[in-house]
Amino acid sequence: MSSTRTAIVTGAARGIGAAVALRLASDGYAVAVVDLDETASEATVEQIAAEGGRAVAVGADVADEQQVRAAVDRVRSELGAPVVLVNNAGIIRDNLMFKMTVEDWNAVMSVHLRGAFLMTRAVQADMVEAKFGRIVNMSSTAALGNRGQVNYSAAKAGLQGFTKTLAIELGKFGVTANAIAPGFIRTDMTAATAARMGMDFADLIAAGEKAIPVGRVGEPEDVAHTVSFLASQDAGFVSGQVIYVSGGPQG
Ligand code: NAP
């Protein structure tokens, strides 16, 4: 195996994905920063380069089969065959069930589930050939149920089943698959949730600090740290798991 391994992080222009890309770069990976908007991904790439790491920005919609194939081909030729994949790209289209449109249902399923499937299918042969691979799928505490998120919670629960099946199918090739289920992480996505609820983001954070056992909301780096562990060589006996990164259970 070459000394520099390649990792792909989707939805890495900002938020959790950007923190994961930075962390994997500092762990020594060459990182493909995949996002819808390639220009937006440049900021993450520049930050990685400033810290001495290696990365490329790749524009792709993870729900589009052709764009996924083209993106992974580019990663192979510019950085090398990927052995780590973090399926992090995500959107929310929240509404109460009785008001939810089919478009909002489909959009969320496409990015989270179809996107994770297409990306994973596109890279699995590289991992099998390397006899080493680490797949990390971004689920959510919403998988346990969350008002106004019937589409998102179904997709995030679906990702947990997807993860466990990948672990069963790919384990004998040295490939692990795990899911991370973050709770409240301070990003644009939770800021959008506050706006939907008609709340100031600061008030939503204050409510989170009261409800979360460790007394604070999460930061993207909390999730990145867990990805770093799951992607590490020594985590090879951890597979098919869902790790809740949520500051403790809420009663
Ligand atoms: P974010 O700040 O909204 O970032 C998500 C990124 O994904 C954006 O850069 C977005 O691009 C990109 N993206 C969306 N659709 C895409 C597509 N089809 N193809 C490629 N990229 C796409 O969200 P975040 O809070 O960092 O969340 C990251 C992941 O963690 C998501 O899967 C989310 O569901 C999950 N999560 C977040 C929290 C939380 O509290 N924040 C909690 C649990 C789970 P654009 O900017 O162009 O839309």
Short mmCIF file of C-alpha atoms and ligand atoms in Angstrom, two decimals:
data_model
loop_
_atom_site.label_atom_id
_atom_site.label_comp_id
_atom_site.label_asym_id
_atom_site.label_seq_id
_atom_site.Cartn_x
_atom_site.Cartn_y
_atom_site.Cartn_z
CA MET A 1 0.00 0.00 0.00
CA SER A 2 1.28 3.50 -0.82
CA SER A 3 2.30 5.68 2.10
CA THR A 4 -0.31 8.33 1.33
CA ARG A 5 -3.85 7.04 1.38
CA THR A 6 -6.74 8.79 -0.30
CA ALA A 7 -9.97 9.74 1.42
CA ILE A 8 -13.18 11.12 -0.08
CA VAL A 9 -15.46 13.30 2.02
CA THR A 10 -18.79 14.37 0.52
CA GLY A 11 -20.54 17.60 1.47
CA ALA A 12 -17.14 18.87 2.58
CA ALA A 13 -17.36 22.51 1.50
CA ARG A 14 -18.59 23.47 4.95
CA GLY A 15 -19.90 22.29 8.30
CA ILE A 16 -19.15 18.78 9.52
CA GLY A 17 -17.74 17.64 6.16
CA ALA A 18 -15.17 20.45 6.08
CA ALA A 19 -14.02 19.59 9.62
CA VAL A 20 -13.77 15.91 8.66
CA ALA A 21 -11.73 16.74 5.54
CA LEU A 22 -9.34 18.90 7.60
CA ARG A 23 -8.96 16.21 10.23
CA LEU A 24 -8.30 13.39 7.75
CA ALA A 25 -5.74 15.61 5.98
CA SER A 26 -3.97 16.21 9.28
CA ASP A 27 -4.08 12.43 9.85
CA GLY A 28 -2.04 12.11 6.63
CA TYR A 29 -4.67 11.37 3.99
CA ALA A 30 -4.85 13.04 0.60
CA VAL A 31 -8.42 14.29 0.65
CA ALA A 32 -11.00 14.76 -2.09
CA VAL A 33 -13.34 17.53 -0.98
CA VAL A 34 -16.55 16.69 -2.81
CA ASP A 35 -19.50 19.05 -2.83
CA LEU A 36 -22.21 20.31 -5.16
CA ASP A 37 -20.30 23.53 -5.71
CA GLU A 38 -16.65 22.97 -6.60
CA THR A 39 -15.81 26.63 -6.01
CA ALA A 40 -17.22 26.42 -2.47
CA SER A 41 -15.01 23.36 -1.84
CA GLU A 42 -11.90 25.41 -2.69
CA ALA A 43 -12.04 27.10 0.72
CA THR A 44 -11.65 23.73 2.48
CA VAL A 45 -8.86 22.74 0.07
CA GLU A 46 -7.00 26.01 0.72
CA GLN A 47 -7.29 25.53 4.48
CA ILE A 48 -5.89 21.99 4.16
CA ALA A 49 -3.02 23.24 1.99
CA ALA A 50 -2.28 26.05 4.48
CA GLU A 51 -1.87 23.40 7.17
CA GLY A 52 0.52 21.40 4.97
CA GLY A 53 -1.97 18.81 3.70
CA ARG A 54 -2.97 17.67 0.24
CA ALA A 55 -6.49 17.98 -1.18
CA VAL A 56 -8.48 18.60 -4.34
CA ALA A 57 -11.92 20.15 -4.80
CA VAL A 58 -14.34 18.04 -6.79
CA GLY A 59 -17.79 19.28 -7.79
CA ALA A 60 -20.46 16.57 -7.92
CA ASP A 61 -24.04 15.89 -6.98
CA VAL A 62 -23.82 12.63 -5.03
CA ALA A 63 -27.34 11.70 -6.17
CA ASP A 64 -26.31 11.75 -9.86
CA GLU A 65 -24.84 8.47 -11.10
CA GLN A 66 -22.76 9.94 -13.92
CA GLN A 67 -21.39 12.77 -11.77
CA VAL A 68 -20.42 10.28 -9.07
CA ARG A 69 -18.55 8.07 -11.56
CA ALA A 70 -16.76 11.10 -13.03
CA ALA A 71 -15.87 12.42 -9.56
CA VAL A 72 -14.39 9.12 -8.39
CA ASP A 73 -12.44 8.74 -11.67
CA ARG A 74 -10.98 12.21 -11.09
CA VAL A 75 -10.03 11.35 -7.52
CA ARG A 76 -8.30 8.16 -8.69
CA SER A 77 -6.23 9.99 -11.28
CA GLU A 78 -5.42 13.10 -9.21
CA LEU A 79 -4.90 11.62 -5.73
CA GLY A 80 -4.92 7.84 -6.05
CA ALA A 81 -7.46 5.10 -5.40
CA PRO A 82 -9.69 5.96 -2.43
CA VAL A 83 -9.60 3.75 0.67
CA VAL A 84 -11.69 5.98 2.94
CA LEU A 85 -15.16 7.25 2.08
CA VAL A 86 -17.18 9.53 4.33
CA ASN A 87 -20.77 9.84 3.10
CA ASN A 88 -21.58 13.14 4.76
CA ALA A 89 -23.48 15.20 2.13
CA GLY A 90 -26.92 16.02 3.41
CA ILE A 91 -29.91 18.29 3.15
CA ILE A 92 -33.01 18.94 5.20
CA ARG A 93 -36.51 19.61 3.81
CA ASP A 94 -38.41 19.71 7.10
CA ASN A 95 -42.15 19.80 7.46
CA LEU A 96 -44.82 18.08 9.46
CA MET A 97 -45.92 14.86 7.78
CA PHE A 98 -49.33 16.17 6.69
CA LYS A 99 -47.71 19.11 4.88
CA MET A 100 -44.73 17.29 3.38
CA THR A 101 -44.54 17.25 -0.40
CA VAL A 102 -43.39 14.29 -2.47
CA GLU A 103 -40.59 16.53 -3.80
CA ASP A 104 -39.28 17.13 -0.29
CA TRP A 105 -39.51 13.43 0.52
CA ASN A 106 -37.66 12.48 -2.69
CA ALA A 107 -34.97 15.17 -2.36
CA VAL A 108 -33.95 13.97 1.10
CA MET A 109 -33.98 10.29 0.11
CA SER A 110 -31.91 11.07 -2.99
CA VAL A 111 -29.07 12.88 -1.30
CA HIS A 112 -28.74 10.74 1.83
CA LEU A 113 -29.61 7.23 0.65
CA ARG A 114 -29.13 7.18 -3.13
CA GLY A 115 -26.05 9.41 -2.71
CA ALA A 116 -24.45 7.10 -0.14
CA PHE A 117 -25.26 4.06 -2.31
CA LEU A 118 -23.83 5.58 -5.51
CA MET A 119 -20.65 6.83 -3.82
CA THR A 120 -20.05 3.55 -1.99
CA ARG A 121 -20.66 1.45 -5.09
CA ALA A 122 -18.24 3.63 -7.03
CA VAL A 123 -15.35 3.18 -4.56
CA GLN A 124 -15.84 -0.32 -3.14
CA ALA A 125 -13.70 -2.06 -5.78
CA ASP A 126 -10.74 0.20 -4.88
CA MET A 127 -11.06 -0.82 -1.24
CA VAL A 128 -11.46 -4.51 -2.01
CA GLU A 129 -8.37 -4.37 -4.24
CA ALA A 130 -6.37 -2.60 -1.50
CA LYS A 131 -7.69 -5.16 1.05
CA PHE A 132 -8.32 -2.13 3.22
CA GLY A 133 -11.21 0.26 3.39
CA ARG A 134 -13.11 2.47 5.80
CA ILE A 135 -16.65 3.65 5.07
CA VAL A 136 -18.29 6.11 7.44
CA ASN A 137 -21.90 7.14 6.90
CA MET A 138 -23.38 10.21 8.55
CA SER A 139 -26.61 9.23 10.27
CA SER A 140 -28.26 11.33 12.99
CA THR A 141 -30.05 11.07 16.32
CA ALA A 142 -33.07 11.95 14.14
CA ALA A 143 -33.01 8.25 13.11
CA LEU A 144 -34.74 7.66 16.46
CA GLY A 145 -37.58 9.99 15.43
CA ASN A 146 -37.83 13.79 15.26
CA ARG A 147 -40.87 15.99 14.84
CA GLY A 148 -40.96 17.69 11.43
CA GLN A 149 -38.36 15.35 9.93
CA VAL A 150 -40.24 12.26 8.74
CA ASN A 151 -38.19 12.22 5.51
CA TYR A 152 -34.85 12.95 7.19
CA SER A 153 -35.35 10.49 10.08
CA ALA A 154 -36.36 7.73 7.64
CA ALA A 155 -33.26 8.41 5.52
CA LYS A 156 -30.96 8.50 8.55
CA ALA A 157 -32.43 5.24 9.90
CA GLY A 158 -32.03 3.78 6.41
CA LEU A 159 -28.35 4.69 6.45
CA GLN A 160 -27.92 2.61 9.59
CA GLY A 161 -29.29 -0.50 7.83
CA PHE A 162 -27.17 0.31 4.77
CA THR A 163 -24.10 0.51 7.01
CA LYS A 164 -24.71 -2.83 8.72
CA THR A 165 -25.22 -4.61 5.40
CA LEU A 166 -22.01 -3.09 3.99
CA ALA A 167 -20.19 -4.34 7.08
CA ILE A 168 -21.47 -7.88 6.43
CA GLU A 169 -20.72 -7.87 2.69
CA LEU A 170 -17.32 -6.17 2.75
CA GLY A 171 -15.82 -7.34 6.04
CA LYS A 172 -13.86 -10.22 4.57
CA PHE A 173 -12.05 -7.79 2.26
CA GLY A 174 -10.64 -5.71 5.10
CA VAL A 175 -13.32 -3.06 4.71
CA THR A 176 -15.26 -1.72 7.69
CA ALA A 177 -18.45 0.31 7.56
CA ASN A 178 -19.77 2.34 10.46
CA ALA A 179 -22.27 5.11 11.01
CA ILE A 180 -21.98 8.19 13.15
CA ALA A 181 -25.18 9.64 14.55
CA PRO A 182 -24.50 13.22 15.61
CA GLY A 183 -26.87 15.09 17.87
CA PHE A 184 -26.99 18.89 17.84
CA ILE A 185 -23.88 20.13 16.01
CA ARG A 186 -23.35 23.87 15.46
CA THR A 187 -23.51 24.29 11.63
CA ASP A 188 -25.54 26.07 8.94
CA MET A 189 -27.91 23.09 9.01
CA THR A 190 -28.89 23.61 12.66
CA ALA A 191 -29.07 27.37 12.03
CA ALA A 192 -31.63 26.56 9.31
CA THR A 193 -33.55 24.38 11.78
CA ALA A 194 -33.71 27.32 14.21
CA ALA A 195 -35.05 29.53 11.41
CA ARG A 196 -37.72 26.94 10.53
CA MET A 197 -38.80 26.87 14.17
CA GLY A 198 -38.94 30.69 14.26
CA MET A 199 -36.17 30.82 16.88
CA ASP A 200 -32.90 32.73 17.15
CA PHE A 201 -30.00 30.30 16.66
CA ALA A 202 -28.55 31.49 20.01
CA ASP A 203 -31.79 30.51 21.77
CA LEU A 204 -31.77 27.06 20.15
CA ILE A 205 -28.16 26.61 21.29
CA ALA A 206 -29.07 27.72 24.84
CA ALA A 207 -31.93 25.18 24.89
CA GLY A 208 -29.49 22.51 23.66
CA GLU A 209 -26.99 23.35 26.39
CA LYS A 210 -29.71 22.75 28.99
CA ALA A 211 -30.91 19.47 27.51
CA ILE A 212 -27.60 17.84 26.53
CA PRO A 213 -25.97 15.91 29.40
CA VAL A 214 -22.43 17.27 28.79
CA GLY A 215 -23.82 20.81 28.91
CA ARG A 216 -22.86 22.04 25.47
CA VAL A 217 -23.82 21.60 21.84
CA GLY A 218 -21.47 19.70 19.54
CA GLU A 219 -18.92 21.20 17.18
CA PRO A 220 -18.00 19.79 13.75
CA GLU A 221 -14.62 18.78 15.24
CA ASP A 222 -16.39 16.42 17.68
CA VAL A 223 -17.68 14.45 14.72
CA ALA A 224 -14.37 14.71 12.85
CA HIS A 225 -12.57 13.14 15.81
CA THR A 226 -14.89 10.13 15.68
CA VAL A 227 -14.40 9.78 11.91
CA SER A 228 -10.63 9.86 12.50
CA PHE A 229 -10.94 6.94 14.91
CA LEU A 230 -13.19 4.88 12.63
CA ALA A 231 -10.91 5.53 9.63
CA SER A 232 -7.78 4.49 11.47
CA GLN A 233 -5.95 1.26 10.70
CA ASP A 234 -6.34 0.08 14.30
CA ALA A 235 -10.15 0.34 14.21
CA GLY A 236 -10.36 -2.71 11.92
CA PHE A 237 -12.40 -4.77 14.42
CA VAL A 238 -15.10 -2.10 14.74
CA SER A 239 -17.69 -2.56 11.99
CA GLY A 240 -21.42 -2.24 11.45
CA GLN A 241 -21.74 0.09 14.46
CA VAL A 242 -23.63 3.30 15.03
CA ILE A 243 -21.74 5.72 17.25
CA TYR A 244 -23.89 8.45 18.76
CA VAL A 245 -21.89 11.68 19.01
CA SER A 246 -24.50 13.64 20.89
CA GLY A 247 -23.19 14.59 24.31
CA GLY A 248 -25.09 11.81 26.07
CA PRO A 249 -28.59 10.38 26.04
CA GLN A 250 -31.55 12.68 26.63
CA GLY A 251 -34.30 11.42 28.91
P1 NAP B 1 -24.35 21.64 6.08
O1 NAP B 1 -23.58 22.67 6.82
O2 NAP B 1 -25.68 22.00 5.49
O3 NAP B 1 -23.40 21.00 4.95
C1 NAP B 1 -23.86 20.02 4.08
C2 NAP B 1 -23.04 20.05 2.82
O4 NAP B 1 -23.52 19.02 1.94
C3 NAP B 1 -23.18 21.38 2.06
O5 NAP B 1 -21.92 21.87 1.67
C4 NAP B 1 -24.04 20.99 0.87
O6 NAP B 1 -23.82 21.75 -0.31
C5 NAP B 1 -23.60 19.56 0.63
N1 NAP B 1 -24.55 18.84 -0.21
C6 NAP B 1 -25.91 18.89 -0.16
N2 NAP B 1 -26.44 18.14 -1.12
C7 NAP B 1 -25.40 17.61 -1.81
C8 NAP B 1 -25.33 16.75 -2.95
N3 NAP B 1 -26.43 16.29 -3.55
N4 NAP B 1 -24.10 16.40 -3.41
C9 NAP B 1 -22.98 16.87 -2.81
N5 NAP B 1 -23.00 17.68 -1.73
C10 NAP B 1 -24.20 18.06 -1.24
O7 NAP B 1 -24.67 20.37 7.00
P2 NAP B 1 -23.91 19.76 8.29
O8 NAP B 1 -24.63 20.22 9.48
O9 NAP B 1 -22.45 19.94 8.17
O10 NAP B 1 -24.29 18.22 8.09
C11 NAP B 1 -23.42 17.26 7.50
C12 NAP B 1 -24.04 15.88 7.65
O11 NAP B 1 -24.26 15.60 9.04
C13 NAP B 1 -25.40 15.73 6.97
O12 NAP B 1 -25.54 14.44 6.44
C14 NAP B 1 -26.36 15.93 8.11
O13 NAP B 1 -27.61 15.33 7.84
C15 NAP B 1 -25.61 15.26 9.24
N6 NAP B 1 -26.01 15.69 10.59
C16 NAP B 1 -25.88 17.00 10.99
C17 NAP B 1 -26.25 17.34 12.28
C18 NAP B 1 -26.14 18.75 12.81
O14 NAP B 1 -26.57 18.99 13.95
N7 NAP B 1 -25.59 19.70 12.07
C19 NAP B 1 -26.78 16.38 13.14
C20 NAP B 1 -26.88 15.07 12.70
C21 NAP B 1 -26.49 14.73 11.42
P3 NAP B 1 -24.60 23.12 -0.58
O15 NAP B 1 -24.07 24.08 0.41
O16 NAP B 1 -24.24 23.48 -1.98
O17 NAP B 1 -26.05 22.80 -0.38
#
